[in-house]
XYZ file of C-alpha atoms in Angstrom:
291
model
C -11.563 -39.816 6.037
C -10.150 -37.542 9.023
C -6.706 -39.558 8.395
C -6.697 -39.039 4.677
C -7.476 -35.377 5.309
C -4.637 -35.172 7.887
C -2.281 -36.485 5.142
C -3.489 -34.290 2.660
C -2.823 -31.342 5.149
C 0.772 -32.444 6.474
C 1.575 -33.089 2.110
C -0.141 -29.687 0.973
C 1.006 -27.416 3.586
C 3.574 -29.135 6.108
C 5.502 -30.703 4.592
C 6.946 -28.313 1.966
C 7.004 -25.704 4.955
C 9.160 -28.098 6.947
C 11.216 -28.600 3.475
C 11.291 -25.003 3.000
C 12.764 -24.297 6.673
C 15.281 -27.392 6.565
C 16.840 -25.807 3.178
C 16.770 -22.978 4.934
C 19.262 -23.817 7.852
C 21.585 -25.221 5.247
C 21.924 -22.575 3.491
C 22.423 -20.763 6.630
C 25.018 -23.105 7.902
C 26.775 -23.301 4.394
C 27.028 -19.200 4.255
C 28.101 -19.474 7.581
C 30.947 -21.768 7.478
C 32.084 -20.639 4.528
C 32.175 -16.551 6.138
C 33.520 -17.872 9.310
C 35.675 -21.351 9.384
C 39.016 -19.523 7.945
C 38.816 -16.625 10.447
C 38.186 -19.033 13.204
C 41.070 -20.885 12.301
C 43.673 -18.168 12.043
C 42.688 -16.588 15.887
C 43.099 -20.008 16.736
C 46.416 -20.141 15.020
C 47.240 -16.947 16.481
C 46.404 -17.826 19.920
C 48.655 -20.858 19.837
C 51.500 -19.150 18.443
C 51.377 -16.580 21.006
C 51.376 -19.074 23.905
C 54.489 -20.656 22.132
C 55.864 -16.913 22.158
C 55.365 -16.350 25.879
C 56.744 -19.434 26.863
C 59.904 -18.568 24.861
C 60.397 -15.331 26.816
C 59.375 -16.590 30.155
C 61.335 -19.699 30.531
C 60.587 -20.363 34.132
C 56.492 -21.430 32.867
C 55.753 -24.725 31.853
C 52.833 -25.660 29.352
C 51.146 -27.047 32.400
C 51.407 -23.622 34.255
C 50.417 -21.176 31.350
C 47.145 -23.932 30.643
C 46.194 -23.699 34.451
C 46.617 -19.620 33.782
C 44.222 -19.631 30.909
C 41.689 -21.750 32.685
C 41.618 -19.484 35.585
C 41.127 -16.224 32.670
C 38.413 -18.353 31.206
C 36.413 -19.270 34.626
C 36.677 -15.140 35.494
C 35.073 -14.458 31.838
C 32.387 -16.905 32.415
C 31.310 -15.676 35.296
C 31.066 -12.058 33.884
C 34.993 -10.809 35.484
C 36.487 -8.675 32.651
C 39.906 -10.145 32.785
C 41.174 -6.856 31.140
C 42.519 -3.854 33.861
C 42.785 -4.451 37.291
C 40.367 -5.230 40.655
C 39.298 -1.545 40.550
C 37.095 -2.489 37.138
C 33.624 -1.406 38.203
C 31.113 -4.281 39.434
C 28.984 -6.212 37.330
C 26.268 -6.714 39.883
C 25.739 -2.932 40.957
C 22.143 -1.746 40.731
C 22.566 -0.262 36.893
C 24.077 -3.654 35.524
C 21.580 -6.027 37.871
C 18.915 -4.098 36.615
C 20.101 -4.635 32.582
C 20.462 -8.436 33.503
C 16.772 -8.701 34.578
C 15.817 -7.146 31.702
C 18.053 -9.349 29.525
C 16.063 -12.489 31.802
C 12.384 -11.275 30.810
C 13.181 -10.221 27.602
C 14.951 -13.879 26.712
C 17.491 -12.017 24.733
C 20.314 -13.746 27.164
C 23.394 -12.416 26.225
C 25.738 -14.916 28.045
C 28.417 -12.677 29.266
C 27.382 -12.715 33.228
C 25.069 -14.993 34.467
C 24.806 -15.601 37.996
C 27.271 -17.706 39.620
C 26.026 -18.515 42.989
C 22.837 -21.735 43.949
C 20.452 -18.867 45.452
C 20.986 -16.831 42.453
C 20.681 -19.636 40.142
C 17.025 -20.984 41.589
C 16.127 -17.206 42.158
C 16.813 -17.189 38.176
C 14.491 -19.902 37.705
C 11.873 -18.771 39.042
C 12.057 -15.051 38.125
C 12.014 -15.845 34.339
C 9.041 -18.090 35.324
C 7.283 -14.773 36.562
C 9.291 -12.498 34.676
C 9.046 -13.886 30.330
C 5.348 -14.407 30.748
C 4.704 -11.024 32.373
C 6.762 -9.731 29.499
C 4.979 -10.853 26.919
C 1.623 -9.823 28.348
C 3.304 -6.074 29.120
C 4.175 -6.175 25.189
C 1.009 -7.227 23.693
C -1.131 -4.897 26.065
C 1.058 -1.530 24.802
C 1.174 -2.835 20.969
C -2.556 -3.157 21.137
C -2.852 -0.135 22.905
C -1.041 1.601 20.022
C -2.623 0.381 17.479
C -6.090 1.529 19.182
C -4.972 4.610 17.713
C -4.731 3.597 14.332
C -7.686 1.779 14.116
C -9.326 4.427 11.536
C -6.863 2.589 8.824
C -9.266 -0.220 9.160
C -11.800 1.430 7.825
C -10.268 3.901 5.648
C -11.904 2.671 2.091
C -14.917 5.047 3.533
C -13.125 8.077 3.884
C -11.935 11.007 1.309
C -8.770 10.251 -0.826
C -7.015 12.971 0.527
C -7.759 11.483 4.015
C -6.533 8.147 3.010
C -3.365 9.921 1.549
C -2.893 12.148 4.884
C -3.266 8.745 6.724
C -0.850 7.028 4.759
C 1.536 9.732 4.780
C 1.455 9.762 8.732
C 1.822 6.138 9.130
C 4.928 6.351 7.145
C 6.145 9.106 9.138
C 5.470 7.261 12.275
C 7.462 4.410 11.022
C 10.269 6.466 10.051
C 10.403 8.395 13.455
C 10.196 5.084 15.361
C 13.648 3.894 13.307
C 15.380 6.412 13.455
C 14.334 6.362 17.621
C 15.032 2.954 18.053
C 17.488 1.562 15.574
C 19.198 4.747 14.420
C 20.147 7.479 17.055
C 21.109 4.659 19.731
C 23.186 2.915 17.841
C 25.462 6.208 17.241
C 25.610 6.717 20.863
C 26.744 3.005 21.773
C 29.212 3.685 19.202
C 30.351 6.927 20.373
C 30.004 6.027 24.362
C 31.895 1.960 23.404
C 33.926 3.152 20.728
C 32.347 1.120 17.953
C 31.605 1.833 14.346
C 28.659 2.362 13.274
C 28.067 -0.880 11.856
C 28.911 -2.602 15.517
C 26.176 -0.628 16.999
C 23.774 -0.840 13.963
C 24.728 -5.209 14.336
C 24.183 -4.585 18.247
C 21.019 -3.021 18.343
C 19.473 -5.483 15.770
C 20.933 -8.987 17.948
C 19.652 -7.360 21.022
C 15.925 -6.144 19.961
C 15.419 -9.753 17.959
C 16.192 -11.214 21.263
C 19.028 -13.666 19.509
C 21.637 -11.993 22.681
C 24.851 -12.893 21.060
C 26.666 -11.428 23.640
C 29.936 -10.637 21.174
C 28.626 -7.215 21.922
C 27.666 -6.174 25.137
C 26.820 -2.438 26.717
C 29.119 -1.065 29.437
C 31.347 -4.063 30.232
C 34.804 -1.887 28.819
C 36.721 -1.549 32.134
C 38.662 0.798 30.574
C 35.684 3.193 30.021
C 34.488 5.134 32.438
C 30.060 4.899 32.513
C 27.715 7.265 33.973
C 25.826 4.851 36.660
C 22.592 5.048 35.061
C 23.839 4.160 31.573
C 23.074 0.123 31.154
C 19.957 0.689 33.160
C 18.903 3.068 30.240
C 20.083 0.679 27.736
C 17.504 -1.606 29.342
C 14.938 0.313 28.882
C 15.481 1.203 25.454
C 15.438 -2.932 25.241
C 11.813 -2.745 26.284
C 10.419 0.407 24.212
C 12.325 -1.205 21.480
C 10.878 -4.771 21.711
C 7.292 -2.676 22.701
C 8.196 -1.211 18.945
C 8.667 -3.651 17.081
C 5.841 -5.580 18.483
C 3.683 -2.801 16.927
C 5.601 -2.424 13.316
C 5.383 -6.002 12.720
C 1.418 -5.557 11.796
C 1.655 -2.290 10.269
C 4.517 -2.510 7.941
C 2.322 -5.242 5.758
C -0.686 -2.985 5.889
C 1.554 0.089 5.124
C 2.390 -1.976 1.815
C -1.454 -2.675 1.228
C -2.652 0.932 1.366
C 0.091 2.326 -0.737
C -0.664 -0.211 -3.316
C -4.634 0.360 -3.108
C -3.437 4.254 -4.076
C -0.981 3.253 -6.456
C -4.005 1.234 -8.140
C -6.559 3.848 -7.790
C -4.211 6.386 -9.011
C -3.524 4.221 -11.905
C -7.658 4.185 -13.003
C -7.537 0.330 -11.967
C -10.250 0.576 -9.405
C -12.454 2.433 -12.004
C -11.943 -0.442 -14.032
C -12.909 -2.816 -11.652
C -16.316 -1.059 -10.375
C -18.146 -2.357 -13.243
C -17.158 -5.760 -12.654
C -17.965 -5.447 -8.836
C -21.364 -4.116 -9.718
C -22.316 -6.805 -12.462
C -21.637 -9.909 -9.519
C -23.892 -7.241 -6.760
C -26.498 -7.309 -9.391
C -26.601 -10.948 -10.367
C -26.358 -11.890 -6.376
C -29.527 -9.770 -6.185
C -31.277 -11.380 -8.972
C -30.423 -14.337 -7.367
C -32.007 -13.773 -4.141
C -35.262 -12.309 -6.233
């Protein structure tokens, strides 16, 4: 019996979930390749063609030489050098950018533009994400719930006036509003106005960093040609944090947001008049019962 029930639970429930999130990455992948492949393959057509152009005007470099000359470019972007400007461009590992890189550690968003490069700061790594992620997660969950402490009257809000329950409503939204525009609206138009982006780039930045999927395509303060005020990344870190704290307290309330508007949709409409006899009837034929 316990195996036939575990069958009937992986068929009823599992297994169309699993079918549901398999389709799901397809259709991903297929939008994906079909946005993406053609681009891909004209900067890579590009790129070729312009290392056939330099080696036309520079005729003392042999393919061998200009290949050795990208690998060394490559190496200095992987390990977070800016091959753009000169030795002058600012450090990556002052206090303002090593503080944004812990945050990017605990936070698991990752971005993948400088990671450290040295076997101390490697195992350090380790080991401080070991500490760090969990401690994270346990800073997020303890200021969400300490938010919503102070909305727990919406929990029992069926017992109040309906122009409390409106008032309620009405500030809820108005919280939620105030928090996007905080969060996902104003900083966006001043990474795009400090980076030089659109709009659009800092709207697509803000939303890859607070999900935590890091990219790194698009990456705060790493322009060598711009000139930062020091504390500038190590703000943008902690707008990662009261951003991720944010989220981690919308994620319950939007639903319930939905719930209460429709309850005064429906009571507005008369529905819940309608119902109250109903209710009633099954109270008094449950008390009946019990006599």
């Amino acid at each position: 019996m316990p195996r036939a029930g575990l069958r009937g639970c992986w068929g009823g429930r599992a297994l169309p979930l699993l079918l549901a999130y398999v389709c799901y990455l397809l259709l991903g992948a297929t939008v994906f390749q079909l946005l993406e492949r053609q681009a891909e393959a004209q900067s890579r057509y590009e790129f070729q063609f312009e290392k056939l152009r330099f080696l036309e005007n520079y005729t003392c470099l042999d393919q061998q030489a200009l290949e050795q000359f990208v690998q060394v470019i490559m190496e200095a972007w992987v390990k977070g050098v800016n091959p753009k400007g000169n030795s002058t461009n600012p450090s990556n590992w002052d206090f303002g950018s090593s503080f944004f890189f812990a945050g990017t550690v605990v936070t698991t968003i990752g971005y993948g533009n400088l990671a450290p490069s040295t076997e101390a700061g490697q195992v350090f790594c380790v080991f401080y994400a070991l500490v760090g992620i969990p401690l994270n997660v346990v800073f997020l969950n303890h200021l969400g719930t300490g938010l919503r402490a102070h909305l727990a009257t919406l929990e029992r809000w069926e017992d109040q006036p309906r122009r409390s329950q409106l008032l309620q409503v009405l500030g809820l939204a108005l919280f939620l509003v105030v928090g996007t525009l905080a969060i996902l609206i104003f900083p966006p138009l001043v990474f795009s106005h400090v980076e030089g982006w659109s709009f659009r780039e800092g709207f697509y930045f803000a939303f890859i960093t607070l999900s935590t999927i890091g990219f790194g395509d698009y990456v705060v303060g790493t322009d060598p040609s711009k000139h930062y005020i020091s504390v500038y990344r190590s703000l943008a870190a902690i707008w990662i944090l009261l951003g991720l704290a944010w989220l981690a307290l919308i994620l319950p309330l939007g639903p319930l947001l939905l719930h209460r508007c429709s309850q005064l949709w429906l009571l507005s409409r008369g529905c819940a008049a309608e119902e109250a006899p109903g209710s009633r009837r099954d109270r008094d034929f449950l008390t009946s019962k019990r006599r």
